[in-house]
Tab-separated table of C-alpha atoms in Angstrom:
chain	number	residue	atom	x	y	z
A	346	MET	CA	138.321	111.745	160.605
A	347	CYS	CA	135.885	109.982	158.279
A	348	TYR	CA	134.491	113.285	157.100
A	349	ARG	CA	137.923	114.701	156.360
A	350	ARG	CA	138.968	111.562	154.486
A	351	SER	CA	135.789	111.765	152.376
A	352	CYS	CA	136.494	115.371	151.540
A	353	ARG	CA	140.020	114.555	150.469
A	354	ARG	CA	138.878	111.728	148.194
A	355	GLY	CA	136.276	114.042	146.673
A	356	PHE	CA	138.853	116.773	146.064
A	357	PHE	CA	140.971	114.355	144.005
A	358	GLY	CA	138.012	112.999	142.087
A	359	GLY	CA	137.419	109.929	144.253
A	360	GLY	CA	134.454	110.876	146.446
A	361	HIS	CA	132.315	108.202	148.099
A	362	ASP	CA	129.274	109.219	146.056
A	363	LYS	CA	130.753	107.628	142.937
A	364	LYS	CA	129.975	104.105	141.805
A	365	ASN	CA	132.414	101.315	142.531
A	366	VAL	CA	134.893	100.533	139.780
A	367	THR	CA	134.876	96.985	138.334
A	368	LEU	CA	137.454	94.801	136.594
A	369	GLU	CA	135.644	95.535	133.341
A	370	ASP	CA	136.103	99.268	133.965
A	371	ILE	CA	139.825	98.749	134.560
A	372	ALA	CA	140.117	96.669	131.379
A	373	LYS	CA	138.254	99.308	129.355
A	374	GLY	CA	140.632	101.997	130.628
A	375	ILE	CA	143.683	99.929	129.664
A	376	ARG	CA	142.276	98.910	126.271
A	377	GLU	CA	141.268	102.471	125.368
A	378	ARG	CA	144.609	103.801	126.652
A	379	GLU	CA	143.086	105.962	129.343
A	380	TYR	CA	145.855	104.430	131.462
A	381	LYS	CA	149.250	105.265	129.977
A	382	ARG	CA	151.404	105.292	133.122
A	383	ILE	CA	150.687	101.968	134.808
A	384	VAL	CA	152.754	100.945	137.817
A	385	VAL	CA	152.872	97.265	138.791
A	386	MET	CA	153.819	96.013	142.251
A	387	ALA	CA	154.565	92.292	142.437
A	388	GLY	CA	155.707	89.726	144.970
A	389	ALA	CA	156.557	86.047	145.171
A	390	GLY	CA	153.011	85.004	144.262
A	391	ILE	CA	153.604	85.801	140.580
A	392	SER	CA	156.537	83.360	140.476
A	393	THR	CA	155.085	80.372	142.323
A	394	PRO	CA	153.294	79.203	139.124
A	395	SER	CA	156.771	78.924	137.572
A	396	GLY	CA	157.682	76.422	140.280
A	397	ILE	CA	159.439	78.774	142.702
A	398	PRO	CA	158.134	78.398	146.278
A	399	ASP	CA	157.195	81.668	147.924
A	400	PHE	CA	158.623	82.760	151.236
A	401	ARG	CA	155.677	82.608	153.570
A	402	SER	CA	153.042	80.109	152.417
A	403	PRO	CA	152.400	77.667	155.325
A	404	GLY	CA	153.945	74.283	154.619
A	405	SER	CA	155.390	75.273	151.246
A	406	GLY	CA	157.178	78.597	151.714
A	407	LEU	CA	160.947	78.845	151.568
A	408	TYR	CA	161.142	79.837	155.226
A	409	ASN	CA	159.498	76.513	156.128
A	410	ASN	CA	161.967	74.522	154.043
A	411	LEU	CA	165.230	75.854	155.465
A	412	GLN	CA	165.676	73.463	158.405
A	413	LYS	CA	168.278	71.483	156.430
A	414	TYR	CA	170.634	74.466	156.599
A	415	ASN	CA	170.822	74.372	160.419
A	416	LEU	CA	170.052	78.069	160.727
A	417	PRO	CA	169.463	79.662	164.140
A	418	TYR	CA	166.150	80.905	162.660
A	419	ALA	CA	164.842	80.907	159.095
A	420	GLU	CA	165.240	84.626	158.379
A	421	ALA	CA	168.977	84.399	159.178
A	422	ILE	CA	169.645	83.182	155.647
A	423	PHE	CA	168.897	86.715	154.422
A	424	GLU	CA	170.588	88.640	157.252
A	425	ILE	CA	173.869	90.312	156.349
A	426	ASN	CA	175.476	89.655	159.738
A	427	TYR	CA	174.778	85.931	159.490
A	428	PHE	CA	175.972	85.884	155.867
A	429	GLN	CA	179.297	87.360	156.960
A	430	TYR	CA	179.540	84.658	159.622
A	431	ASN	CA	178.472	81.769	157.391
A	432	PRO	CA	177.656	82.364	153.683
A	433	LYS	CA	177.197	78.670	152.820
A	434	PRO	CA	173.442	78.401	153.589
A	435	PHE	CA	172.658	81.389	151.356
A	436	PHE	CA	174.632	79.968	148.439
A	437	ALA	CA	172.941	76.587	148.869
A	438	LEU	CA	169.608	78.373	148.528
A	439	ALA	CA	170.951	80.528	145.687
A	440	LYS	CA	171.673	77.374	143.705
A	441	GLU	CA	167.942	76.623	143.752
A	442	LEU	CA	166.817	80.184	143.007
A	443	TYR	CA	169.489	81.166	140.479
A	444	PRO	CA	168.139	82.670	137.241
A	445	GLY	CA	167.846	80.086	134.504
A	446	ASN	CA	166.385	77.359	136.701
A	447	TYR	CA	162.825	78.557	136.128
A	448	ARG	CA	160.820	80.157	133.328
A	449	PRO	CA	158.471	83.164	133.227
A	450	ASN	CA	154.751	82.470	133.230
A	451	LEU	CA	151.668	84.191	131.835
A	452	THR	CA	151.773	86.911	134.511
A	453	HIS	CA	155.310	88.011	133.607
A	454	TYR	CA	154.406	88.101	129.930
A	455	PHE	CA	151.252	90.114	130.607
A	456	ILE	CA	153.431	92.795	132.204
A	457	ARG	CA	155.800	92.542	129.235
A	458	LEU	CA	152.781	93.139	126.974
A	459	LEU	CA	151.913	96.281	128.936
A	460	HIS	CA	155.456	97.464	128.218
A	461	ASP	CA	155.259	96.541	124.534
A	462	LYS	CA	152.088	98.616	124.261
A	463	GLY	CA	153.835	101.609	125.855
A	464	GLN	CA	151.639	101.650	128.960
A	465	LEU	CA	154.032	100.366	131.652
A	466	LEU	CA	155.618	103.185	133.608
A	467	ARG	CA	157.514	100.866	135.964
A	468	MET	CA	157.369	97.462	137.604
A	469	TYR	CA	158.353	97.256	141.268
A	470	THR	CA	159.153	93.674	142.198
A	471	GLN	CA	160.111	91.986	145.445
A	472	ASN	CA	161.400	88.973	143.538
A	473	ILE	CA	165.034	88.014	143.074
A	474	ASP	CA	164.435	85.232	140.543
A	475	GLY	CA	165.069	87.349	137.438
A	476	LEU	CA	161.933	86.137	135.652
A	477	GLU	CA	160.902	89.693	134.794
A	478	ARG	CA	164.143	90.209	132.855
A	479	MET	CA	163.828	86.789	131.233
A	480	ALA	CA	160.328	87.744	130.047
A	481	GLY	CA	161.854	90.704	128.223
A	482	ILE	CA	160.919	93.560	130.550
A	483	PRO	CA	163.811	96.033	130.167
A	484	ALA	CA	165.988	96.734	133.199
A	485	LYS	CA	165.129	100.442	132.973
A	486	LYS	CA	161.471	99.548	133.522
A	487	LEU	CA	162.276	97.439	136.605
A	488	VAL	CA	162.831	98.352	140.214
A	489	GLU	CA	164.082	95.170	141.840
A	490	ALA	CA	163.383	96.328	145.361
A	491	HIS	CA	165.098	93.368	147.014
A	492	GLY	CA	168.008	93.241	144.619
A	493	THR	CA	169.122	91.016	141.782
A	494	PHE	CA	171.399	88.136	140.818
A	495	ALA	CA	172.292	90.037	137.621
A	496	THR	CA	175.223	91.755	139.341
A	497	ALA	CA	177.442	90.977	142.331
A	498	THR	CA	179.952	92.726	144.580
A	499	CYS	CA	182.963	91.596	146.579
A	500	THR	CA	182.176	92.065	150.268
A	501	VAL	CA	185.778	93.141	150.979
A	502	CYS	CA	187.205	95.221	148.108
A	503	LEU	CA	183.780	96.110	146.620
A	504	ARG	CA	184.828	95.089	143.125
A	505	GLU	CA	181.766	94.597	140.910
A	506	PHE	CA	181.093	91.456	138.879
A	507	PRO	CA	178.491	90.329	136.336
A	508	GLY	CA	176.187	87.823	137.976
A	509	GLU	CA	177.087	85.215	135.349
A	510	ASP	CA	180.647	85.132	136.749
A	511	LEU	CA	179.252	83.435	139.867
A	512	ARG	CA	177.143	80.832	138.120
A	513	SER	CA	179.683	78.013	137.906
A	514	ASP	CA	180.694	78.340	141.572
A	515	ILE	CA	177.092	78.508	142.764
A	516	MET	CA	176.036	75.527	140.669
A	517	ASP	CA	179.041	73.574	141.979
A	518	GLY	CA	178.024	74.350	145.557
A	519	THR	CA	181.084	76.541	146.108
A	520	VAL	CA	181.185	79.953	147.783
A	521	PRO	CA	182.529	82.403	145.137
A	522	HIS	CA	185.624	84.392	146.088
A	523	CYS	CA	187.201	87.508	144.577
A	524	SER	CA	190.259	86.833	142.413
A	525	GLN	CA	191.921	90.011	143.703
A	526	CYS	CA	191.385	90.018	147.473
A	527	LYS	CA	189.846	86.544	148.104
A	528	GLY	CA	186.815	88.112	149.765
A	529	VAL	CA	183.391	86.511	149.375
A	530	ILE	CA	181.480	87.745	146.314
A	531	LYS	CA	177.833	88.366	147.157
A	532	PRO	CA	175.067	88.718	144.569
A	533	ASP	CA	173.454	92.145	144.805
A	534	ILE	CA	170.484	90.771	146.728
A	535	VAL	CA	169.253	93.117	149.466
A	536	PHE	CA	169.628	91.410	152.843
A	537	PHE	CA	168.027	92.480	156.106
A	538	GLY	CA	170.384	95.121	157.445
A	539	GLU	CA	171.340	96.488	154.010
A	540	GLN	CA	170.192	99.588	152.170
A	541	LEU	CA	167.677	99.363	149.353
A	542	PRO	CA	168.959	99.835	145.784
A	543	GLN	CA	169.170	103.461	144.731
A	544	ASN	CA	166.564	103.134	141.986
A	545	PHE	CA	163.954	102.131	144.580
A	546	PHE	CA	163.577	105.839	145.217
A	547	LEU	CA	162.187	106.328	141.726
A	548	TYR	CA	158.879	105.769	143.537
A	549	LEU	CA	159.051	109.399	144.624
A	550	THR	CA	158.296	110.428	141.040
A	551	ASP	CA	156.681	107.269	139.619
A	552	PHE	CA	153.788	106.900	142.027
A	553	PRO	CA	152.554	110.505	141.867
A	554	MET	CA	152.578	110.152	138.048
A	555	ALA	CA	150.825	106.775	137.926
A	556	ASP	CA	147.295	106.631	136.517
A	557	LEU	CA	146.741	102.962	137.491
A	558	LEU	CA	148.349	100.732	140.123
A	559	ILE	CA	148.248	96.946	139.747
A	560	VAL	CA	149.266	94.943	142.838
A	561	MET	CA	149.730	91.208	142.403
A	562	GLY	CA	151.061	88.185	144.245
A	563	THR	CA	152.239	89.886	147.417
A	564	SER	CA	151.420	89.810	151.121
A	565	LEU	CA	152.343	93.514	151.461
A	566	GLU	CA	154.039	92.687	154.757
A	567	VAL	CA	157.621	93.798	154.107
A	568	GLU	CA	158.390	97.494	154.484
A	569	PRO	CA	159.079	99.880	152.912
A	570	PHE	CA	157.795	98.068	149.793
A	571	ALA	CA	154.348	97.533	151.321
A	572	SER	CA	153.776	101.250	151.864
A	573	LEU	CA	154.065	101.943	148.141
A	574	SER	CA	150.515	100.656	147.707
A	575	ARG	CA	149.361	103.859	149.405
A	576	ALA	CA	151.655	106.211	147.460
A	577	VAL	CA	149.435	106.857	144.428
A	578	ARG	CA	147.070	109.805	144.240
A	579	GLY	CA	143.648	109.384	145.820
A	580	SER	CA	141.870	109.430	142.462
A	581	VAL	CA	143.948	106.563	141.018
A	582	SER	CA	142.405	103.105	140.704
A	583	ARG	CA	144.235	100.210	142.366
A	584	LEU	CA	143.732	96.672	141.076
A	585	LEU	CA	144.664	93.798	143.390
A	586	ILE	CA	145.167	90.355	141.812
A	587	ASN	CA	146.004	88.143	144.742
A	588	ARG	CA	145.124	85.096	146.794
A	589	ASP	CA	143.978	87.256	149.733
A	590	LEU	CA	143.043	90.814	150.574
A	591	VAL	CA	146.193	92.543	151.803
A	592	GLY	CA	147.408	95.965	152.900
A	593	PRO	CA	144.935	98.803	152.339
A	594	PHE	CA	142.571	96.410	150.560
A	595	ALA	CA	142.167	94.485	153.835
A	596	TRP	CA	142.268	97.300	156.374
A	597	GLY	CA	138.892	98.779	155.589
A	598	SER	CA	140.689	101.741	154.010
A	599	SER	CA	139.963	100.805	150.404
A	600	GLN	CA	138.315	103.353	148.139
A	601	HIS	CA	135.565	103.234	145.523
A	602	SER	CA	138.111	102.880	142.717
A	603	ASP	CA	139.834	99.813	144.247
A	604	VAL	CA	139.179	96.459	142.580
A	605	ALA	CA	140.146	93.065	144.062
A	606	GLU	CA	140.323	89.909	141.932
A	607	LEU	CA	140.945	87.161	144.483
A	608	GLY	CA	142.235	83.654	143.895
A	609	ASP	CA	145.029	82.167	141.838
A	610	VAL	CA	147.157	84.984	140.394
A	611	VAL	CA	147.563	83.478	136.923
A	612	SER	CA	143.806	82.889	136.731
A	613	GLY	CA	143.190	86.508	137.713
A	614	VAL	CA	145.635	87.822	135.113
A	615	ARG	CA	144.129	85.515	132.497
A	616	LYS	CA	140.675	86.900	133.330
A	617	LEU	CA	141.984	90.451	132.909
A	618	ALA	CA	143.677	89.541	129.605
A	619	ASN	CA	140.477	87.905	128.341
A	620	THR	CA	138.438	90.955	129.353
A	621	LEU	CA	140.935	93.111	127.462
A	622	GLY	CA	140.747	90.829	124.424
A	623	TRP	CA	144.521	90.323	124.646
A	624	MET	CA	144.736	86.544	125.120
A	625	PRO	CA	145.598	85.693	121.481
A	626	GLU	CA	148.365	88.305	121.548
A	627	LEU	CA	149.591	87.086	124.929
A	628	GLU	CA	149.654	83.459	123.801
A	629	ALA	CA	151.583	84.436	120.665
A	630	LEU	CA	154.123	86.356	122.762
A	631	MET	CA	154.638	83.384	125.083
A	632	ALA	CA	155.073	81.000	122.153
A	633	ASP	CA	157.550	83.355	120.487
A	634	GLU	CA	159.598	83.761	123.645
A	635	SER	CA	159.630	80.003	124.200
A	636	GLN	CA	161.012	79.604	120.672
A	637	LYS	CA	163.724	82.180	121.411
A	638	LEU	CA	164.751	80.233	124.496
A	639	ARG	CA	165.046	77.097	122.376
A	640	THR	CA	167.073	78.925	119.728
A	641	ARG	CA	169.469	80.316	122.325
A	642	GLY	CA	169.928	76.862	123.752
A	643	THR	CA	168.646	77.921	127.149
A	644	LEU	CA	166.514	74.795	127.223
A	645	THR	CA	169.219	72.234	126.678
A	646	THR	CA	167.519	68.892	126.972
A	647	VAL	CA	164.421	67.321	125.497
A	648	THR	CA	163.110	66.615	128.988
A	649	GLU	CA	163.595	70.226	130.093
A	650	LEU	CA	162.001	71.523	126.901
A	651	ASN	CA	158.956	69.293	127.308
A	652	CYS	CA	158.579	70.309	130.967
A	653	ASN	CA	158.719	73.990	130.023
A	654	GLU	CA	156.167	73.611	127.218
A	655	ARG	CA	153.824	71.716	129.548
A	656	ARG	CA	154.249	74.470	132.154
A	657	ILE	CA	153.503	77.227	129.628
A	658	GLY	CA	150.540	75.269	128.294
A	659	SER	CA	149.093	74.859	131.768
A	660	LEU	CA	149.305	78.598	132.380
A	661	ILE	CA	147.574	79.729	129.188
C-alpha cells in the first residue's frame, strides 16, 4: 500500500523525494500568483476571536453551555425532530448567535483580501454567524455548508422569508410564526437530519480545480465537510492554520506539500499576512470596513463602537 501511494503522489507531481513545503513557500506562491484558485475551509475557530464560543472547546464550547435550556442532550438543539417538538431552545441560542451581534476579525478580512485580489475560488464554511458576509465576501464565493441566517423558511407551507424578517421576534425572545399558515419559521440553518444546501455540491468541481487549499479553525470532525480536506488533487498544497493537527494532517497521511501552522488562528493568519507583505493592506481594509459599519449605523452606541475598535485593534 505504501508503495502504491508513493507512486500515485509521484504521478501527480507530489512524490516523496521532493523537499517539504514551508509557510514561506506557500506565501511566495500566493504573492506571485502561482495560486489563482484558492479554496478555504473554515470552522468555528475563525470566529472565536470575534467573541463567539465554538461548539466543542472543553469548558467554553456552546455544547457545554446549553444546560440552561433543559435539553435531553446538548446536540438536540440542532436536531430537526427536537426542533419540531420544542423550537424555543434553538431560538434562545439564535438570539446570541444572530448576525449583527459580533464583528469579523482579521481572519475573515484576510479571506476577503484573497477575494479582492482575484485568488479566492470559494470559501467553504461551517459557521452560521454570517461574519464572512459581513466582511464583504460575496455570497457567490461562499458555501455555507451548515446553512445561514440570511434566509428562512416556514416549516409548514415552505414560504421563504428574508432572515431580517425574523430579527425582531428572535431579539424579543419570541418564536417567529408565518403570517399565512401560522407555522414556525426556521432560519435556513442545516440541522442534524436535514439535507445539505444545494451549493455544497459545488465541491465536485471546485476541489479538482483548486491549486491551494487553506484549512483553518476546524476540528474536521463533522462529515461530510471533513472529507473535503482530502478532495484536492494529490499535487496540491494544503495549509492548516489551527490550534491542533486534525484530519489528514493528524492521521499520518499528510504529504510533502502539507504545511501546518499551529496555535492561535489569528496569530497564524497574521504570520501568513506578514510573510506575504500584506499586513498594511489588511489593516487598511479592516479600518475601512469599520468606518463603513459606523456610517451605516450598525454600531449604534459609543460603548459598542469602542468595544469593536478595541477588538479589531487586539487582532491586528
